[in-house]
XYZ file of C-alpha atoms in Angstrom:
660
model
C 103.680 109.541 134.674
C 100.699 110.069 132.711
C 99.097 108.376 129.616
C 98.414 110.300 126.753
C 95.503 109.078 124.256
C 94.817 112.417 122.538
C 97.559 112.409 119.877
C 100.064 109.147 119.464
C 99.744 106.773 122.136
C 102.648 107.649 124.621
C 103.723 107.645 128.347
C 104.906 111.150 129.714
C 106.874 112.039 132.750
C 106.799 115.916 133.101
C 108.563 117.287 130.291
C 109.854 113.686 128.770
C 107.450 111.756 126.532
C 108.094 108.048 125.449
C 105.950 107.449 122.138
C 105.226 104.143 121.788
C 105.973 102.150 118.642
C 103.283 100.402 116.893
C 102.645 96.773 118.218
C 100.231 94.614 119.667
C 100.914 95.482 123.334
C 100.383 99.151 121.930
C 96.788 98.285 120.493
C 95.814 96.538 123.793
C 97.112 99.560 126.168
C 94.972 101.751 123.754
C 91.726 99.859 124.047
C 92.049 99.408 127.973
C 92.764 103.363 128.404
C 89.594 103.944 126.096
C 87.527 102.433 128.444
C 89.374 103.108 131.701
C 87.939 102.260 134.970
C 85.653 99.829 133.533
C 85.940 95.964 132.880
C 86.610 95.530 129.233
C 85.859 91.959 127.687
C 88.588 89.750 126.640
C 86.619 89.076 123.257
C 86.611 92.864 122.518
C 90.359 93.011 123.565
C 91.145 90.408 121.063
C 89.293 92.131 118.262
C 91.178 95.336 118.958
C 94.393 93.899 118.976
C 94.136 91.230 116.083
C 91.186 92.391 114.161
C 87.921 90.475 113.344
C 90.354 87.368 112.104
C 92.048 86.337 115.260
C 94.404 83.767 115.271
C 93.691 80.493 117.394
C 95.985 81.250 120.011
C 94.625 84.724 120.683
C 93.662 84.200 124.219
C 96.977 83.138 125.414
C 98.606 85.789 123.370
C 96.506 88.226 124.913
C 97.671 87.342 128.154
C 101.297 87.523 126.856
C 100.622 91.185 125.613
C 99.420 91.981 129.266
C 102.475 90.792 130.900
C 104.642 92.842 128.463
C 102.587 95.863 129.574
C 103.138 95.365 133.143
C 107.103 94.971 132.431
C 106.955 98.332 130.851
C 104.881 99.752 133.456
C 107.392 98.535 135.970
C 110.185 99.735 133.510
C 109.068 103.362 133.881
C 107.699 103.444 137.202
C 104.120 103.554 136.428
C 102.052 102.897 139.270
C 98.917 102.107 137.411
C 97.800 98.386 137.112
C 96.090 96.337 134.763
C 93.742 93.934 136.902
C 92.354 90.914 135.663
C 88.425 90.831 135.956
C 86.060 87.940 135.420
C 86.045 87.740 131.511
C 88.599 90.346 130.770
C 90.592 93.114 132.368
C 90.613 96.589 133.683
C 92.957 99.483 134.132
C 92.119 101.895 136.841
C 93.258 105.857 135.993
C 92.480 109.210 137.332
C 91.941 112.439 135.157
C 95.704 113.649 136.285
C 96.752 110.133 134.998
C 95.091 109.873 131.660
C 94.712 113.114 129.241
C 91.212 111.620 127.932
C 89.795 111.732 131.587
C 91.265 115.148 132.018
C 89.625 116.515 128.943
C 86.155 115.240 129.796
C 86.733 116.475 133.405
C 87.666 119.844 132.230
C 84.853 119.948 129.797
C 82.291 118.817 132.531
C 83.689 121.739 134.938
C 83.443 124.304 132.025
C 79.767 123.165 131.401
C 79.252 124.322 135.245
C 80.660 127.748 134.269
C 77.783 128.631 131.936
C 76.933 131.654 133.677
C 80.467 133.057 133.439
C 81.259 132.950 129.628
C 84.939 133.994 130.201
C 85.590 131.316 132.615
C 83.875 128.761 130.407
C 85.913 129.717 127.591
C 89.113 129.602 129.213
C 88.201 126.226 130.780
C 87.466 124.964 127.277
C 90.477 125.967 125.751
C 92.641 124.480 128.945
C 90.613 121.116 127.714
C 91.358 121.476 124.370
C 95.014 122.288 124.725
C 95.359 118.358 125.745
C 94.809 117.190 122.489
C 98.440 116.867 120.880
C 98.037 115.570 117.297
C 96.692 112.656 115.165
C 94.614 110.495 117.272
C 96.359 106.977 118.030
C 98.535 107.619 114.975
C 100.923 104.880 116.479
C 97.910 102.658 116.945
C 97.426 100.047 113.923
C 94.029 98.845 115.139
C 91.282 98.944 112.463
C 88.729 98.360 115.327
C 89.647 101.425 117.486
C 90.101 103.391 114.447
C 86.704 102.434 113.451
C 84.762 102.313 116.509
C 86.594 104.928 118.900
C 88.400 107.479 116.955
C 85.370 109.202 115.134
C 83.777 109.407 118.862
C 86.793 111.055 120.390
C 86.983 113.359 117.596
C 83.312 114.252 117.686
C 83.678 115.262 121.515
C 86.578 117.547 120.387
C 84.418 119.133 117.425
C 81.624 119.915 120.177
C 83.950 121.590 122.448
C 85.356 123.625 119.365
C 81.891 124.849 118.628
C 81.151 125.929 121.788
C 84.396 127.677 121.839
C 83.386 129.715 119.036
C 79.706 130.127 120.151
C 81.296 131.758 123.380
C 83.605 134.038 121.318
C 80.851 135.121 119.162
C 78.486 135.727 122.389
C 81.417 137.896 123.946
C 81.525 139.780 120.751
C 85.284 138.773 120.095
C 84.165 137.914 116.257
C 88.203 138.463 115.258
C 89.359 135.606 117.623
C 86.608 133.500 116.341
C 87.316 133.834 112.654
C 90.793 132.587 113.398
C 89.591 129.178 114.682
C 86.551 129.075 112.115
C 88.662 129.732 108.991
C 90.617 126.682 109.588
C 87.592 124.343 111.002
C 85.398 125.085 107.924
C 88.278 124.144 105.329
C 89.285 121.313 107.337
C 85.469 119.865 108.176
C 83.746 121.238 104.968
C 80.844 119.268 105.626
C 80.376 120.406 109.214
C 77.540 122.947 108.658
C 77.399 124.351 112.202
C 81.048 125.564 111.664
C 79.935 127.519 108.386
C 77.054 128.911 110.046
C 79.296 130.597 112.875
C 81.862 131.743 110.334
C 79.060 133.408 108.326
C 77.885 134.698 111.619
C 81.132 136.203 112.437
C 81.870 137.754 109.244
C 78.559 139.725 109.089
C 78.958 140.929 112.602
C 82.353 141.909 111.800
C 80.866 144.544 109.178
C 81.866 142.128 106.232
C 78.624 141.458 104.555
C 79.677 140.665 101.008
C 82.277 137.875 102.507
C 79.545 136.538 104.588
C 77.364 136.177 101.532
C 80.033 134.689 99.523
C 80.940 132.119 102.147
C 77.255 131.256 102.166
C 77.289 130.418 98.386
C 80.475 128.532 98.601
C 78.886 126.090 101.364
C 75.635 125.994 99.094
C 77.507 124.972 96.347
C 79.599 122.359 97.769
C 76.695 120.889 99.638
C 74.547 120.518 96.372
C 77.599 119.424 94.590
C 79.015 116.732 96.881
C 75.686 115.695 98.855
C 72.967 116.681 96.649
C 71.203 118.395 99.569
C 70.392 121.982 100.370
C 71.832 124.101 103.409
C 70.224 123.586 106.874
C 67.089 125.903 107.643
C 69.324 127.981 110.110
C 71.673 128.688 107.437
C 69.069 129.589 105.375
C 67.491 132.028 107.665
C 70.794 133.330 108.502
C 71.402 134.027 104.696
C 67.939 135.724 104.559
C 68.889 138.398 107.525
C 72.032 139.110 106.039
C 70.149 139.783 102.578
C 67.681 141.926 104.744
C 70.537 143.583 106.679
C 69.038 142.815 109.835
C 70.537 142.995 113.406
C 71.078 139.646 114.621
C 70.763 140.634 118.275
C 73.054 139.380 120.938
C 74.606 136.040 120.509
C 73.512 133.369 122.947
C 73.545 129.834 121.345
C 72.673 126.811 123.282
C 75.737 124.771 124.611
C 76.788 121.345 124.041
C 77.319 119.359 127.210
C 79.328 116.457 128.176
C 77.720 114.027 130.695
C 79.743 111.041 132.137
C 82.212 111.309 129.327
C 79.398 111.355 126.644
C 78.633 114.179 124.314
C 75.230 115.301 124.638
C 74.135 117.000 120.957
C 73.312 120.642 120.663
C 69.341 120.744 121.237
C 68.701 121.486 117.548
C 70.741 118.319 116.529
C 68.532 115.130 116.229
C 70.068 111.606 117.882
C 71.750 109.702 114.777
C 69.794 106.349 114.164
C 70.500 104.096 111.288
C 67.418 105.463 109.323
C 69.081 108.882 109.636
C 72.465 108.005 108.336
C 72.013 109.920 104.895
C 71.182 113.319 107.113
C 74.015 112.690 109.461
C 76.276 112.699 106.310
C 74.808 115.658 105.002
C 75.485 117.824 108.476
C 78.942 116.386 109.312
C 77.581 114.548 112.211
C 79.559 111.744 113.859
C 78.323 109.202 116.429
C 79.790 105.876 117.451
C 79.024 103.072 119.815
C 82.204 100.995 120.717
C 80.740 97.518 120.076
C 81.227 94.828 123.031
C 83.897 97.513 124.658
C 81.993 96.841 128.159
C 81.530 93.327 129.538
C 77.987 92.642 127.662
C 76.127 89.083 128.056
C 74.919 87.303 124.960
C 71.374 88.818 125.732
C 73.027 92.373 125.073
C 72.554 93.214 128.907
C 75.461 94.812 130.977
C 76.593 92.531 133.963
C 75.788 93.244 137.573
C 77.676 96.560 138.349
C 78.362 97.667 135.111
C 77.592 101.929 134.988
C 74.176 102.602 133.903
C 75.369 105.234 131.521
C 77.017 102.494 129.423
C 75.490 102.107 126.116
C 74.604 98.620 124.896
C 73.678 98.130 121.285
C 70.256 96.150 120.863
C 70.569 92.745 119.726
C 70.965 93.004 115.634
C 71.513 96.824 115.878
C 74.243 98.345 113.681
C 75.741 101.009 115.343
C 76.308 104.264 112.847
C 80.113 104.803 113.344
C 81.783 107.792 111.798
C 85.234 108.384 109.949
C 87.221 111.224 108.529
C 86.829 111.272 104.800
C 89.460 112.284 102.631
C 88.007 115.697 102.190
C 88.203 116.033 105.938
C 84.409 115.776 106.669
C 83.064 113.601 109.327
C 80.159 111.020 107.663
C 79.215 107.627 108.791
C 81.813 104.868 107.828
C 80.512 103.703 104.616
C 80.010 99.531 104.181
C 81.910 99.869 100.915
C 85.431 101.442 99.670
C 83.805 102.767 96.635
C 81.914 106.058 96.170
C 81.328 108.818 93.774
C 84.506 110.923 92.748
C 84.603 114.194 94.757
C 85.509 117.496 93.452
C 88.914 118.901 94.044
C 88.637 122.306 95.376
C 90.951 125.292 94.085
C 92.845 122.501 91.479
C 95.697 124.451 89.852
C 98.360 123.769 87.517
C 98.988 120.106 85.502
C 97.466 121.520 82.387
C 99.633 119.351 80.096
C 99.039 116.335 82.261
C 95.456 116.815 82.699
C 94.694 117.275 79.081
C 96.794 114.423 78.204
C 94.999 112.119 80.667
C 91.688 113.256 79.380
C 92.510 112.348 75.810
C 93.674 109.243 76.722
C 90.525 108.327 78.683
C 88.024 109.625 76.353
C 89.710 107.374 73.320
C 88.125 104.118 71.919
C 88.879 101.213 74.011
C 91.569 99.245 72.664
C 90.791 95.910 71.180
C 91.289 92.786 73.353
C 89.934 89.797 74.942
C 86.298 90.209 76.481
C 87.939 88.787 79.920
C 90.623 91.193 79.818
C 90.245 94.653 81.049
C 93.117 97.027 79.907
C 94.645 99.650 82.158
C 93.952 103.190 80.839
C 96.282 105.083 82.792
C 98.758 104.846 85.602
C 99.475 108.079 87.804
C 102.343 107.559 89.756
C 104.629 109.650 91.666
C 105.769 110.804 95.325
C 103.650 110.755 98.433
C 101.843 114.042 98.164
C 102.510 114.918 94.750
C 98.851 115.473 93.517
C 98.097 112.129 92.124
C 94.709 111.671 93.517
C 93.710 115.093 92.848
C 94.651 114.724 89.303
C 92.692 111.617 88.720
C 89.666 113.004 90.273
C 89.953 116.625 88.357
C 90.030 114.798 85.120
C 87.506 112.359 85.832
C 84.980 115.118 86.345
C 86.068 116.893 83.441
C 85.478 113.962 81.332
C 82.054 112.803 83.202
C 80.011 113.010 79.934
C 81.868 110.119 78.272
C 81.029 107.997 80.939
C 77.267 108.005 81.476
C 77.286 105.219 83.855
C 79.228 107.256 86.466
C 82.484 107.586 87.727
C 83.642 105.726 90.844
C 86.528 106.274 93.240
C 87.693 103.268 94.763
C 90.015 103.694 97.848
C 92.564 100.939 98.029
C 93.905 101.550 101.515
C 91.959 101.998 104.806
C 92.109 104.989 107.169
C 95.003 103.510 109.097
C 97.295 102.996 105.445
C 96.579 99.429 105.795
C 95.973 98.137 102.181
C 92.579 96.466 101.339
C 92.234 92.841 100.393
C 91.794 92.345 96.577
C 88.866 90.047 97.088
C 87.090 92.552 99.202
C 87.602 95.535 97.001
C 86.784 93.285 93.957
C 83.394 92.587 95.746
C 82.522 96.125 96.671
C 83.480 97.086 92.655
C 81.170 94.328 91.539
C 78.334 95.410 93.481
C 78.814 99.211 92.624
C 79.107 98.482 88.635
C 75.998 96.341 88.971
C 74.057 99.242 90.415
C 75.575 101.713 87.511
C 73.584 102.931 84.903
C 73.823 102.092 81.032
C 76.825 102.906 79.316
C 80.672 103.142 80.134
C 81.860 103.648 83.675
C 85.243 105.085 85.221
C 87.079 103.550 87.873
C 89.828 105.397 89.947
C 91.609 102.814 91.863
C 93.347 105.248 94.537
C 96.620 104.792 96.520
C 97.266 101.227 95.237
C 100.058 99.630 97.067
C 101.188 96.965 94.614
C 100.049 95.055 91.535
C 98.639 92.118 93.238
C 95.835 94.479 94.437
C 94.987 95.251 91.095
C 95.069 92.526 88.857
C 91.496 90.795 90.063
C 89.872 93.651 89.064
C 91.573 93.933 85.620
C 90.544 90.405 84.621
C 87.010 90.223 85.741
C 84.725 87.275 85.210
C 82.032 88.795 83.052
C 79.417 87.555 80.600
C 80.654 87.331 77.074
C 79.601 89.725 74.969
C 79.237 92.245 77.959
C 81.202 94.986 76.395
C 84.468 96.643 77.038
C 84.053 97.546 80.659
C 84.792 100.432 82.594
C 88.067 102.640 81.650
C 90.821 102.060 84.774
C 92.690 104.749 86.406
C 95.455 103.592 88.855
C 97.120 105.967 91.280
C 99.931 104.517 93.017
C 103.229 105.863 94.583
C 104.936 102.808 93.132
C 105.739 102.535 89.566
C 104.061 99.049 89.116
C 106.094 98.091 86.301
C 104.973 94.341 86.609
C 101.643 95.649 86.045
C 102.355 97.837 82.987
C 104.003 94.686 81.529
C 101.249 92.299 81.741
C 98.024 94.754 81.090
C 99.674 97.371 79.199
C 98.430 101.187 79.907
C 99.824 104.522 79.606
C 101.949 106.074 82.333
C 101.701 109.712 83.698
C 104.649 110.138 86.473
C 104.252 113.525 88.458
C 106.895 115.423 89.747
C 106.998 118.749 91.728
C 105.163 121.959 90.374
C 107.265 124.410 88.355
C 107.553 127.847 89.942
C 104.704 129.073 87.708
C 102.367 126.320 88.704
C 103.224 126.897 92.519
C 102.533 130.599 91.986
C 99.234 129.874 90.248
C 98.294 127.620 93.314
C 99.118 130.642 95.649
C 97.048 133.191 93.382
C 93.594 130.886 93.127
C 93.629 129.789 96.968
C 94.797 132.891 98.409
C 93.301 135.561 96.210
C 95.142 137.789 93.584
C 94.808 140.671 95.746
C 96.732 139.345 98.392
C 99.461 137.395 96.509
C 100.074 140.373 93.777
C 100.570 142.637 96.527
C 103.656 140.834 97.647
C 104.694 138.656 94.521
C 108.451 138.406 95.731
C 107.477 137.024 99.326
C 104.894 134.378 97.317
C 107.702 133.133 95.184
C 109.917 132.798 98.535
C 106.898 130.640 100.094
C 106.507 128.197 97.107
C 110.545 127.780 97.098
C 110.702 127.089 100.957
C 107.753 124.335 100.386
C 110.481 123.063 97.727
C 106.999 123.422 95.146
C 105.586 120.208 96.800
C 102.212 120.231 96.243
C 101.010 118.743 99.416
C 103.187 121.491 101.151
C 101.489 124.481 99.363
C 98.028 123.198 100.199
C 98.718 123.020 103.917
C 100.644 126.403 103.547
C 97.709 128.060 101.854
C 95.124 126.520 104.514
C 97.367 128.135 107.323
C 97.586 131.202 105.691
C 93.558 131.222 104.934
C 93.217 131.250 108.773
C 95.352 134.248 109.164
C 93.903 136.612 106.531
C 96.089 139.612 108.025
C 99.301 138.073 107.966
C 101.749 139.768 105.583
C 102.984 136.879 102.814
C 106.588 138.327 103.835
C 106.573 137.591 107.356
C 105.197 134.469 106.685
C 107.821 133.181 104.577
C 110.300 134.372 107.468
C 108.227 132.266 110.000
C 108.011 129.082 107.687
C 111.811 129.271 106.678
C 112.625 128.926 110.458
C 111.317 125.664 110.650
C 109.164 124.502 107.715
C 108.659 120.772 108.595
C 107.363 121.818 111.986
C 105.232 124.533 110.619
C 103.798 122.845 107.547
C 101.062 121.286 109.638
C 97.433 122.196 110.447
C 97.523 122.424 114.270
C 93.616 121.132 114.692
C 94.302 118.274 112.075
C 97.845 116.981 112.336
C 97.028 114.289 109.819
C 97.370 117.031 107.617
C 101.150 117.584 107.931
C 103.966 116.757 105.529
C 105.886 115.176 108.307
C 102.828 112.819 108.790
C 102.700 112.180 104.999
C 106.465 111.307 104.716
C 106.169 109.039 107.896
C 103.241 106.871 106.363
C 105.273 106.791 103.075
C 108.377 105.385 104.869
C 106.262 103.184 107.007
C 105.265 101.473 104.013
C 108.628 100.240 102.990
C 110.520 96.946 103.639
C 112.363 97.679 107.087
C 115.839 96.789 105.128
C 114.819 99.360 102.237
C 113.674 101.999 104.883
C 117.083 101.529 106.384
C 118.965 102.063 103.359
C 116.947 105.201 102.638
C 117.769 106.814 105.837
C 121.273 106.151 105.420
C 121.343 107.945 101.899
C 119.256 110.913 103.267
C 121.588 111.316 106.165
C 124.811 111.125 104.034
C 125.964 113.522 101.284
C 124.165 113.831 97.822
C 127.140 111.842 96.448
C 125.965 108.567 97.982
C 123.478 108.684 95.220
C 125.765 109.082 92.320
C 127.015 106.281 90.130
C 130.497 106.384 92.116
C 129.613 107.469 95.351
C 132.244 108.853 97.912
C 135.675 107.704 97.864
C 135.470 106.099 101.312
C 132.013 104.344 100.649
C 131.306 103.766 97.178
C 127.971 104.087 95.677
C 124.345 102.543 96.711
C 123.453 99.744 94.645
C 121.680 100.076 91.332
C 118.853 97.726 93.054
C 118.568 99.905 96.103
C 118.440 102.904 94.106
C 115.781 101.705 91.548
C 113.357 100.471 94.137
C 113.615 103.765 96.138
C 112.754 105.499 92.954
C 110.024 103.192 92.075
C 108.465 103.773 95.570
C 108.488 107.721 94.890
C 111.114 108.432 97.360
C 113.909 109.348 94.629
C 113.514 111.780 91.966
C 114.633 111.224 88.643
C 117.062 108.470 87.735
C 119.044 107.056 84.904
C 120.224 108.566 82.833
C 120.349 111.776 85.234
C 121.377 111.714 88.940
C 118.893 110.501 91.447
C 117.870 113.422 93.982
C 116.227 113.158 97.459
C 113.567 116.198 97.631
C 115.027 118.555 100.200
C 111.951 118.552 102.589
C 111.858 114.744 102.702
C 115.909 114.741 103.339
C 115.275 117.031 106.234
C 112.663 115.023 107.489
C 114.676 112.018 107.623
C 117.688 113.612 109.210
C 115.314 115.423 112.352
C 113.469 111.959 112.790
C 116.704 110.238 113.308
C 118.020 112.915 115.720
C 115.299 112.474 118.004
C 114.436 108.622 117.531
C 116.314 107.329 120.106
C 115.230 109.565 123.019
C 111.439 109.755 122.015
C 110.586 106.219 121.243
C 110.510 103.042 122.975
C 109.901 99.607 121.872
C 106.843 97.907 123.927
């Protein structure tokens, strides 16, 4: 029996895996395993389980969670025990029993093989094979996702960097390109990956593509971060322009010592004053606050490992997170930031024009303490609501001289942000904006109560009309429209022409127009679903030699399993649907599962003869949540990919999940 942390939290016994359902004991188990073989303070465990605001009975409840885990271990024959130690608990595990320790052990052994590149490469690939998906996807702990997940993700990135360095040094540039196309698109702010990709292209005799990639990276850094490429990237560009021989590739290696990643020699340690430069280079660093037992003076207790980092008193560790664009950057103190660009935005011409016209129209008259809702962009998860809002915001930037702000209304784990927290951040951001009118995009709103405090601000009399507001939400938010007015733009799947245009833009006209029928087949297998098409194009970009016809056959065999990015499982159709269904009320989720597993007639007004129709209330709530298409007066429908996902999930739920 072994524990799996490098993906969803699970127990595995040979080929059989039990993925734990989200729960407080699962949070506790994850926190203990992340610091296996070291004592972990009860205070830190309580924060990991309940967050910063803990119930009064947290200490007693923590003991109950420990008992439940011990019963689970006994049930599944797990010999590992949870020990009570002074001030906390400890779990003991060896590398074969915990994939995280196994990964670090293999990386450490690979570091000792630096005189044999082939052996080191094999050992690193073996270590990376332990990563099985999105880190702790089933663990709903804000503290762990904030403080631990970025640190683990950085360890993996360093290993991927080293693999690509080894491939370049061995002259296997074609193999390196396969990994680097994916890495650069998933982590666009990680300059080292771009440098390796440009070098691999140049060494492969593709000078024009190497220079085009440099220009693309330079444009991204200037537009998104306002910085120039790193000196090493600029030197590489100059060498390519001169047609110089780069000589044998022999880069320095990243090393992992005692489980802590040591940065490449060219990198500087990240400290608080360097946070901005860390963002620019995609660096990530995190210290687990309070993970080991730490005294009030900040010193480790007797017997604690000397390698355990202990933050100085009053210091703020620089944590890291994955942004919407997939880049690693320090966790911001606020949920408010500039509106990012949307790469390869395609389609939605009519919707974009209408939205732009609405935003640039004169503000409607109204009381000064009432901020009318300008636009609500709604639709199914993955339909492209955020992309449309962000694209249009950048089109109309001249109409909003005070700037455009993206306000994320949910946390990285999908939990909604409290309205009061968001309102405070928005007020601070607006106070720092320039003169003129601003534009707010309230992205991924969960319900109307999240938005109302932002639409009825307590401003000074005569302060003007205030910012224009765009809300994106999976929900219809009819109550919000009724109380605050506004214009609704509900999005549906792409048309066939829009899907084809997206493939043209993302993959290039030469590749798509060489196989137009296969391109249309690919779009049809994706159900013209924007998120699915984006994932598909990312996969095809990493396989530039793959024929579209072969890709269509391969994808058609199992589209749900293959519409995912292997090195970034968060970018998957199944994950997208799982997160959307996880937001539903359990009773509504059960009703939707029943409808999706049954015949389409269940959604008709009359329904099957032996069962009758689903109630109007259920159908309306599911349509409002973006899970049903159309509706009165036409028929309701479930998208084919979503229906297939629910049926597949139902088949494996009983044998692959276990309630803790």
